[in-house]
Amino acid sequence: MPTIARDQAAAAAQEDADIASFLIGESAAMKQVRRLIRQVGPSNASVLVTGPSGSGKELVARAIHLASGRAGAPRVAVNCGAIPRELLESELFGHEKGSFTGAHAQHRGRFEEADGGTLFLDEIGDMPADMQVKLLRVLEERVVQRVGGRGQIPVDVRIVAATHRDIERAIDEGRFREDLFYRLAVFPIEIPPLAERAEDIPLLARHFADRARPADRVRFTPAALDRLARHDWPGNVRELKNLIERAGILFTGQTIGAEQVESLLLRRGRVGAAERRALWEATDAMAPEPASAQAPVEAPALEAPSEASGDPVVVPIREGIDMTRLAAGQPVALREMLAEIEQRYIQEALALSGGVVADAARMLSLQRTTLIEKMRKYEVSAA
């Protein structure tokens, strides 16, 4: 192999190693994310990173910066949802002395600080409407004007934005500008939830455990890693990282088994009100009638709108729920049972709606985006 080709291959391998050090995982989804980062990194294109909270959007932004020609320049991060709206303009664009109460000195904004480098706009979906207009102007003209200032300051900034919001829905509802979306999403990257890449969970668990002090590190049995992989991880990678830190405190220097993992998961914090309500409603619906506790109980019915009258039409789920194991005192995998019920409801709603996802979502009292996520989770097709 010629020397130049070897050097290029070595540089590509090193770049991939640098990206992999941020984005742990060997699943097809994470390999795709790393491939997209390598492709878009050297360009100046704006990138919109989407994904659920805790999935690692800021790490993707850091990897894009490192893969770019701006790696030696500043990388500045702003959380658009954490800054009060009355201060956000000053934070982004700066202000002049005396421009408002409390402006005791001139202030350079984040755009100026990131000049020549990358500006990461986290939670862009929470940006107020008036600031969206001003941000769009800056992206189009590549100049900023400080609050209270008259001059325009040229800036050379590469924008990487991120959000956990459903931006398309926000556009439809008039909460986010479509023209700004197209400016930001020149190159979109979507990060999947951790539950959709369960094969990465053991790698991530070992990675976070190895970051502790040698005396505090914990190890995992195969059964423990399997239990971690079967958890649904609503908090994604951030939740897993917190759990490993908690393990290091409770089981310092030990090898953790499945029972210890179960206890850690029980300590993971609050269960959302919606989750509690769904659990109780589902278990109430599954409760057997007193006189026929030994017989299979029919699953709860699904209500679909009647085209003729608008009145609800009760349509039973075709397959009943077998309560005989519970009645006989045998253990029941409640989580798996509830998941099966949910999947059957989704399939029935899609069948009733003729595959129209929006109509099925209304039948199930779900947001359309939530139903789409659940369809992906259960690999259910609308067709």
Short mmCIF file of C-alpha atoms in Angstrom, two decimals:
data_model
loop_
_atom_site.label_atom_id
_atom_site.label_comp_id
_atom_site.label_asym_id
_atom_site.label_seq_id
_atom_site.Cartn_x
_atom_site.Cartn_y
_atom_site.Cartn_z
CA MET A 1 0.00 0.00 0.00
CA PRO A 2 1.44 3.44 -0.92
CA THR A 3 2.59 5.62 1.94
CA ILE A 4 -0.13 8.25 1.36
CA ALA A 5 -2.86 5.61 1.37
CA ARG A 6 -1.44 4.10 4.59
CA ASP A 7 -1.37 7.52 6.23
CA GLN A 8 -4.96 8.21 5.17
CA ALA A 9 -6.10 4.83 6.47
CA ALA A 10 -4.28 5.38 9.77
CA ALA A 11 -5.83 8.85 10.12
CA ALA A 12 -9.30 7.43 9.41
CA ALA A 13 -8.76 4.66 11.96
CA GLN A 14 -7.61 7.16 14.60
CA GLU A 15 -10.61 9.39 13.87
CA ASP A 16 -12.94 6.42 14.24
CA ALA A 17 -11.26 5.51 17.53
CA ASP A 18 -11.71 9.09 18.79
CA ILE A 19 -15.40 9.04 17.88
CA ALA A 20 -15.86 5.58 19.40
CA SER A 21 -14.34 6.82 22.66
CA PHE A 22 -17.35 9.14 22.95
CA LEU A 23 -20.01 6.89 21.48
CA ILE A 24 -19.72 3.43 22.98
CA GLY A 25 -21.50 0.63 21.18
CA GLU A 26 -21.21 -1.95 18.45
CA SER A 27 -24.88 -2.12 17.49
CA ALA A 28 -25.83 -1.38 13.90
CA ALA A 29 -27.51 1.84 15.05
CA MET A 30 -24.38 3.21 16.74
CA LYS A 31 -22.14 2.18 13.86
CA GLN A 32 -24.47 4.16 11.61
CA VAL A 33 -24.28 7.21 13.89
CA ARG A 34 -20.46 7.07 13.85
CA ARG A 35 -20.46 6.70 10.08
CA LEU A 36 -22.68 9.77 9.71
CA ILE A 37 -20.39 11.74 12.02
CA ARG A 38 -17.36 10.83 9.91
CA GLN A 39 -19.21 11.94 6.78
CA VAL A 40 -20.52 15.26 8.04
CA GLY A 41 -17.62 16.17 10.35
CA PRO A 42 -15.22 17.64 7.75
CA SER A 43 -17.96 19.82 6.21
CA ASN A 44 -19.41 23.07 7.55
CA ALA A 45 -23.00 21.84 7.27
CA SER A 46 -25.39 22.51 10.13
CA VAL A 47 -26.39 19.34 11.97
CA LEU A 48 -29.58 18.63 13.89
CA VAL A 49 -29.21 15.80 16.41
CA THR A 50 -32.46 14.27 17.65
CA GLY A 51 -33.13 11.60 20.23
CA PRO A 52 -34.67 11.05 23.65
CA SER A 53 -33.31 12.70 26.77
CA GLY A 54 -30.18 11.04 28.10
CA SER A 55 -29.28 9.33 24.83
CA GLY A 56 -26.01 11.20 24.25
CA LYS A 57 -26.82 14.10 21.91
CA GLU A 58 -24.12 16.34 23.37
CA LEU A 59 -21.53 13.58 22.89
CA VAL A 60 -22.50 13.43 19.22
CA ALA A 61 -21.98 17.19 19.00
CA ARG A 62 -18.52 16.85 20.57
CA ALA A 63 -17.63 14.05 18.16
CA ILE A 64 -18.72 16.17 15.17
CA HIS A 65 -16.53 19.02 16.39
CA LEU A 66 -13.51 16.72 16.80
CA ALA A 67 -14.07 15.25 13.33
CA SER A 68 -14.11 18.71 11.74
CA GLY A 69 -11.41 21.09 10.64
CA ARG A 70 -12.48 23.27 13.56
CA ALA A 71 -11.30 20.83 16.23
CA GLY A 72 -8.60 23.24 17.41
CA ALA A 73 -11.08 26.13 17.72
CA PRO A 74 -13.61 26.74 20.50
CA ARG A 75 -16.61 24.48 21.04
CA VAL A 76 -19.27 26.45 22.90
CA ALA A 77 -22.48 24.91 24.27
CA VAL A 78 -25.74 26.68 25.11
CA ASN A 79 -28.84 25.06 26.62
CA CYS A 80 -31.66 27.04 25.03
CA GLY A 81 -34.21 25.61 27.44
CA ALA A 82 -32.29 26.48 30.62
CA ILE A 83 -31.81 30.22 30.02
CA PRO A 84 -34.69 32.63 30.77
CA ARG A 85 -36.15 34.00 27.54
CA GLU A 86 -35.37 37.60 28.52
CA LEU A 87 -31.67 36.72 28.85
CA LEU A 88 -31.31 34.34 25.90
CA GLU A 89 -30.69 37.05 23.30
CA SER A 90 -27.91 38.56 25.37
CA GLU A 91 -26.44 35.12 26.03
CA LEU A 92 -26.30 34.27 22.34
CA PHE A 93 -25.49 37.63 20.76
CA GLY A 94 -23.96 39.66 23.62
CA HIS A 95 -24.84 43.14 24.85
CA GLU A 96 -23.35 46.60 25.19
CA LYS A 97 -22.76 48.35 28.47
CA GLY A 98 -25.90 50.09 29.72
CA SER A 99 -28.18 48.40 27.18
CA PHE A 100 -30.51 47.22 29.97
CA THR A 101 -30.69 47.20 33.75
CA GLY A 102 -27.78 45.21 35.09
CA ALA A 103 -25.65 45.52 31.93
CA HIS A 104 -22.70 47.05 33.76
CA ALA A 105 -20.12 46.02 31.15
CA GLN A 106 -19.89 44.93 27.55
CA HIS A 107 -20.58 41.23 27.09
CA ARG A 108 -19.52 38.98 24.22
CA GLY A 109 -22.19 36.49 23.25
CA ARG A 110 -21.75 32.78 22.60
CA PHE A 111 -21.64 33.31 18.84
CA GLU A 112 -18.60 35.54 19.23
CA GLU A 113 -16.99 33.11 21.67
CA ALA A 114 -17.45 30.28 19.17
CA ASP A 115 -16.06 32.25 16.22
CA GLY A 116 -14.02 29.89 14.06
CA GLY A 117 -15.38 26.87 15.92
CA THR A 118 -18.64 25.10 16.73
CA LEU A 119 -21.70 26.35 18.59
CA PHE A 120 -23.85 23.63 20.14
CA LEU A 121 -27.45 24.75 20.64
CA ASP A 122 -28.94 22.15 22.96
CA GLU A 123 -32.74 21.84 23.36
CA ILE A 124 -33.33 24.07 20.34
CA GLY A 125 -36.97 22.94 20.39
CA ASP A 126 -37.49 25.03 23.55
CA MET A 127 -36.33 28.28 21.95
CA PRO A 128 -38.98 31.06 22.11
CA ALA A 129 -40.58 32.10 18.82
CA ASP A 130 -39.09 35.62 18.79
CA MET A 131 -35.59 34.21 19.26
CA GLN A 132 -36.15 31.75 16.43
CA VAL A 133 -36.59 34.69 14.07
CA LYS A 134 -33.37 36.34 15.28
CA LEU A 135 -31.42 33.09 15.10
CA LEU A 136 -32.63 32.53 11.54
CA ARG A 137 -31.34 35.97 10.54
CA VAL A 138 -27.92 35.24 12.05
CA LEU A 139 -27.70 31.92 10.23
CA GLU A 140 -28.61 33.57 6.94
CA GLU A 141 -26.39 36.65 7.24
CA ARG A 142 -23.57 35.25 9.42
CA VAL A 143 -23.45 38.43 11.49
CA VAL A 144 -24.61 39.21 15.03
CA GLN A 145 -25.72 42.44 16.62
CA ARG A 146 -25.30 42.83 20.36
CA VAL A 147 -28.25 43.94 22.44
CA GLY A 148 -28.06 47.74 22.56
CA GLY A 149 -25.44 47.81 19.82
CA ARG A 150 -25.59 49.22 16.30
CA GLY A 151 -22.71 47.55 14.53
CA GLN A 152 -22.83 44.13 12.98
CA ILE A 153 -20.14 41.61 13.93
CA PRO A 154 -19.23 38.89 11.40
CA VAL A 155 -19.05 35.38 12.84
CA ASP A 156 -17.78 32.13 11.37
CA VAL A 157 -19.60 29.47 13.36
CA ARG A 158 -20.61 25.89 12.61
CA ILE A 159 -23.99 25.11 14.17
CA VAL A 160 -24.86 21.78 15.77
CA ALA A 161 -28.32 21.79 17.34
CA ALA A 162 -30.09 19.11 19.36
CA THR A 163 -33.53 18.42 20.75
CA HIS A 164 -35.58 15.65 22.31
CA ARG A 165 -38.77 17.32 21.05
CA ASP A 166 -40.81 16.16 18.08
CA ILE A 167 -39.84 19.07 15.84
CA GLU A 168 -42.16 18.07 12.99
CA ARG A 169 -45.10 18.15 15.37
CA ALA A 170 -43.93 21.50 16.75
CA ILE A 171 -43.85 22.87 13.19
CA ASP A 172 -47.38 21.58 12.52
CA GLU A 173 -48.59 23.25 15.72
CA GLY A 174 -46.84 26.54 14.89
CA ARG A 175 -44.37 26.34 17.77
CA PHE A 176 -41.25 26.04 15.62
CA ARG A 177 -40.39 27.79 12.38
CA GLU A 178 -40.16 25.51 9.39
CA ASP A 179 -37.56 27.71 7.67
CA LEU A 180 -35.34 27.55 10.76
CA PHE A 181 -35.73 23.79 10.85
CA TYR A 182 -34.40 23.48 7.31
CA ARG A 183 -31.48 25.77 8.17
CA LEU A 184 -30.56 23.61 11.15
CA ALA A 185 -31.32 20.17 9.70
CA VAL A 186 -29.05 20.31 6.68
CA PHE A 187 -27.70 17.00 7.98
CA PRO A 188 -29.96 15.26 10.53
CA ILE A 189 -28.68 12.56 12.88
CA GLU A 190 -31.07 10.54 15.02
CA ILE A 191 -29.88 8.69 18.13
CA PRO A 192 -31.98 5.66 19.04
CA PRO A 193 -33.18 4.99 22.60
CA LEU A 194 -30.90 2.72 24.61
CA ALA A 195 -33.63 0.07 24.77
CA GLU A 196 -33.41 -0.29 20.98
CA ARG A 197 -29.71 -1.18 21.13
CA ALA A 198 -29.64 -3.59 24.05
CA GLU A 199 -26.46 -5.25 22.75
CA ASP A 200 -24.56 -2.06 23.65
CA ILE A 201 -25.62 -2.11 27.31
CA PRO A 202 -22.90 -4.53 28.56
CA LEU A 203 -20.22 -2.43 26.78
CA LEU A 204 -21.57 0.77 28.32
CA ALA A 205 -21.86 -0.80 31.78
CA ARG A 206 -18.22 -1.92 31.71
CA HIS A 207 -17.14 1.46 30.32
CA PHE A 208 -18.81 3.40 33.14
CA ALA A 209 -17.55 0.93 35.76
CA ASP A 210 -13.97 1.27 34.51
CA ARG A 211 -14.12 5.05 34.94
CA ALA A 212 -14.33 4.68 38.74
CA ARG A 213 -11.30 4.55 40.99
CA PRO A 214 -9.69 1.07 40.92
CA ALA A 215 -10.70 0.42 44.54
CA ASP A 216 -14.33 1.35 43.82
CA ARG A 217 -14.85 -0.51 40.59
CA VAL A 218 -17.54 -3.13 40.33
CA ARG A 219 -17.78 -6.09 37.99
CA PHE A 220 -20.83 -7.86 36.60
CA THR A 221 -21.72 -11.50 36.22
CA PRO A 222 -23.18 -12.60 32.86
CA ALA A 223 -26.59 -12.86 34.54
CA ALA A 224 -26.27 -9.27 35.79
CA LEU A 225 -25.41 -7.99 32.31
CA ASP A 226 -28.34 -9.92 30.89
CA ARG A 227 -30.68 -8.31 33.42
CA LEU A 228 -29.34 -4.88 32.53
CA ALA A 229 -29.92 -5.60 28.85
CA ARG A 230 -33.56 -6.53 29.52
CA HIS A 231 -34.39 -3.28 31.31
CA ASP A 232 -36.33 -0.70 29.26
CA TRP A 233 -34.08 2.28 30.28
CA PRO A 234 -36.51 5.21 30.08
CA GLY A 235 -33.62 7.49 31.08
CA ASN A 236 -31.37 5.99 28.40
CA VAL A 237 -27.57 6.16 28.74
CA ARG A 238 -27.77 8.76 31.49
CA GLU A 239 -29.90 6.41 33.60
CA LEU A 240 -27.44 3.54 33.04
CA LYS A 241 -24.50 5.76 33.98
CA ASN A 242 -26.24 6.81 37.19
CA LEU A 243 -27.04 3.19 38.03
CA ILE A 244 -23.38 2.16 37.63
CA GLU A 245 -22.30 5.03 39.88
CA ARG A 246 -24.88 3.90 42.44
CA ALA A 247 -23.54 0.35 42.18
CA GLY A 248 -20.04 1.61 42.94
CA ILE A 249 -21.32 3.20 46.13
CA LEU A 250 -23.43 0.29 47.36
CA PHE A 251 -21.26 -2.62 46.20
CA THR A 252 -17.75 -1.16 46.23
CA GLY A 253 -15.20 -3.56 44.75
CA GLN A 254 -17.68 -6.41 44.42
CA THR A 255 -18.85 -8.59 41.56
CA ILE A 256 -22.52 -7.86 41.04
CA GLY A 257 -25.10 -10.50 40.21
CA ALA A 258 -28.63 -10.32 38.85
CA GLU A 259 -30.16 -9.88 42.33
CA GLN A 260 -28.01 -6.85 43.06
CA VAL A 261 -28.93 -5.37 39.66
CA GLU A 262 -32.60 -5.89 40.50
CA SER A 263 -32.16 -3.98 43.76
CA LEU A 264 -30.37 -1.17 41.91
CA LEU A 265 -33.18 -0.92 39.38
CA LEU A 266 -35.71 -0.69 42.20
CA ARG A 267 -33.75 2.30 43.51
CA ARG A 268 -33.75 4.07 40.15
CA GLY A 269 -36.11 6.79 41.32
CA ARG A 270 -39.64 7.89 40.68
CA VAL A 271 -42.07 6.17 38.39
CA GLY A 272 -44.00 8.66 36.32
CA ALA A 273 -47.68 9.24 37.02
CA ALA A 274 -48.60 8.07 33.53
CA GLU A 275 -46.65 4.84 34.05
CA ARG A 276 -48.31 4.18 37.42
CA ARG A 277 -51.76 4.90 35.97
CA ALA A 278 -51.18 2.64 32.97
CA LEU A 279 -49.95 -0.16 35.24
CA TRP A 280 -52.95 0.03 37.57
CA GLU A 281 -55.46 0.31 34.73
CA ALA A 282 -53.94 -2.66 32.94
CA THR A 283 -53.82 -4.85 36.05
CA ASP A 284 -57.36 -3.84 37.03
CA ALA A 285 -58.57 -4.82 33.57
CA MET A 286 -56.86 -8.20 33.90
CA ALA A 287 -58.42 -9.02 37.29
CA PRO A 288 -60.62 -12.17 37.13
CA GLU A 289 -64.27 -12.25 38.05
CA PRO A 290 -64.72 -13.79 41.53
CA ALA A 291 -66.95 -16.61 40.29
CA SER A 292 -64.62 -17.74 37.49
CA ALA A 293 -61.12 -17.12 38.72
CA GLN A 294 -59.90 -20.39 37.23
CA ALA A 295 -61.08 -19.61 33.67
CA PRO A 296 -59.23 -17.58 31.05
CA VAL A 297 -60.35 -13.96 31.20
CA GLU A 298 -60.99 -11.99 28.04
CA ALA A 299 -58.69 -9.02 27.49
CA PRO A 300 -60.12 -5.52 27.89
CA ALA A 301 -61.99 -4.17 24.91
CA LEU A 302 -60.79 -1.52 22.51
CA GLU A 303 -63.09 1.36 21.59
CA ALA A 304 -63.10 2.56 18.00
CA PRO A 305 -65.19 5.48 16.70
CA SER A 306 -68.26 4.55 14.68
CA GLU A 307 -68.38 6.22 11.30
CA ALA A 308 -72.17 6.21 11.33
CA SER A 309 -73.01 7.70 14.69
CA GLY A 310 -69.79 8.82 16.30
CA ASP A 311 -70.60 6.60 19.29
CA PRO A 312 -67.85 4.30 20.56
CA VAL A 313 -67.96 0.77 19.29
CA VAL A 314 -66.59 -1.91 21.62
CA VAL A 315 -64.29 -4.28 19.75
CA PRO A 316 -62.83 -7.10 21.88
CA ILE A 317 -59.23 -8.12 21.59
CA ARG A 318 -59.37 -11.48 19.88
CA GLU A 319 -57.10 -13.44 22.21
CA GLY A 320 -57.87 -13.68 25.93
CA ILE A 321 -55.44 -13.54 28.82
CA ASP A 322 -54.79 -16.81 30.59
CA MET A 323 -55.08 -16.26 34.35
CA THR A 324 -54.75 -19.93 35.30
CA ARG A 325 -51.05 -19.66 36.27
CA LEU A 326 -51.77 -16.83 38.69
CA ALA A 327 -54.83 -18.60 40.08
CA ALA A 328 -52.72 -21.71 40.65
CA GLY A 329 -50.17 -19.72 42.64
CA GLN A 330 -47.51 -19.84 39.94
CA PRO A 331 -45.32 -16.80 39.17
CA VAL A 332 -46.33 -14.49 36.33
CA ALA A 333 -44.03 -12.22 34.31
CA LEU A 334 -46.22 -9.12 34.69
CA ARG A 335 -43.94 -6.78 32.69
CA GLU A 336 -43.91 -9.11 29.69
CA MET A 337 -47.68 -9.66 30.00
CA LEU A 338 -48.39 -5.92 29.97
CA ALA A 339 -46.10 -5.48 26.99
CA GLU A 340 -47.99 -8.21 25.15
CA ILE A 341 -51.32 -6.53 25.90
CA GLU A 342 -49.99 -3.19 24.70
CA GLN A 343 -48.71 -4.77 21.49
CA ARG A 344 -52.06 -6.44 20.83
CA TYR A 345 -53.93 -3.18 21.41
CA ILE A 346 -51.66 -1.42 18.94
CA GLN A 347 -52.10 -4.12 16.32
CA GLU A 348 -55.89 -4.07 16.77
CA ALA A 349 -56.06 -0.26 16.56
CA LEU A 350 -54.00 -0.26 13.37
CA ALA A 351 -56.25 -2.93 11.88
CA LEU A 352 -59.39 -0.94 12.77
CA SER A 353 -57.93 2.29 11.37
CA GLY A 354 -56.83 0.67 8.11
CA GLY A 355 -53.21 1.38 8.94
CA VAL A 356 -53.73 5.14 9.48
CA VAL A 357 -51.38 5.85 12.40
CA ALA A 358 -53.04 9.14 13.42
CA ASP A 359 -56.45 7.45 13.72
CA ALA A 360 -54.98 4.51 15.65
CA ALA A 361 -53.28 6.94 18.03
CA ARG A 362 -56.62 8.63 18.74
CA MET A 363 -58.21 5.26 19.51
CA LEU A 364 -55.44 4.52 21.99
CA SER A 365 -55.40 8.05 23.50
CA LEU A 366 -51.76 8.41 22.50
CA GLN A 367 -49.79 11.08 20.73
CA ARG A 368 -48.98 10.06 17.17
CA THR A 369 -45.24 10.21 17.86
CA THR A 370 -45.66 8.04 20.97
CA LEU A 371 -47.50 5.41 18.96
CA ILE A 372 -44.78 5.45 16.30
CA GLU A 373 -42.13 4.88 19.00
CA LYS A 374 -44.12 1.95 20.40
CA MET A 375 -44.56 0.51 16.89
CA ARG A 376 -40.80 0.60 16.46
CA LYS A 377 -40.33 -0.98 19.88
CA TYR A 378 -42.62 -3.91 19.05
CA GLU A 379 -41.69 -3.98 15.34
CA VAL A 380 -45.33 -3.48 14.38
CA SER A 381 -46.06 -2.29 10.86
CA ALA A 382 -48.93 -0.02 9.89
CA ALA A 383 -49.52 -1.99 6.70
#
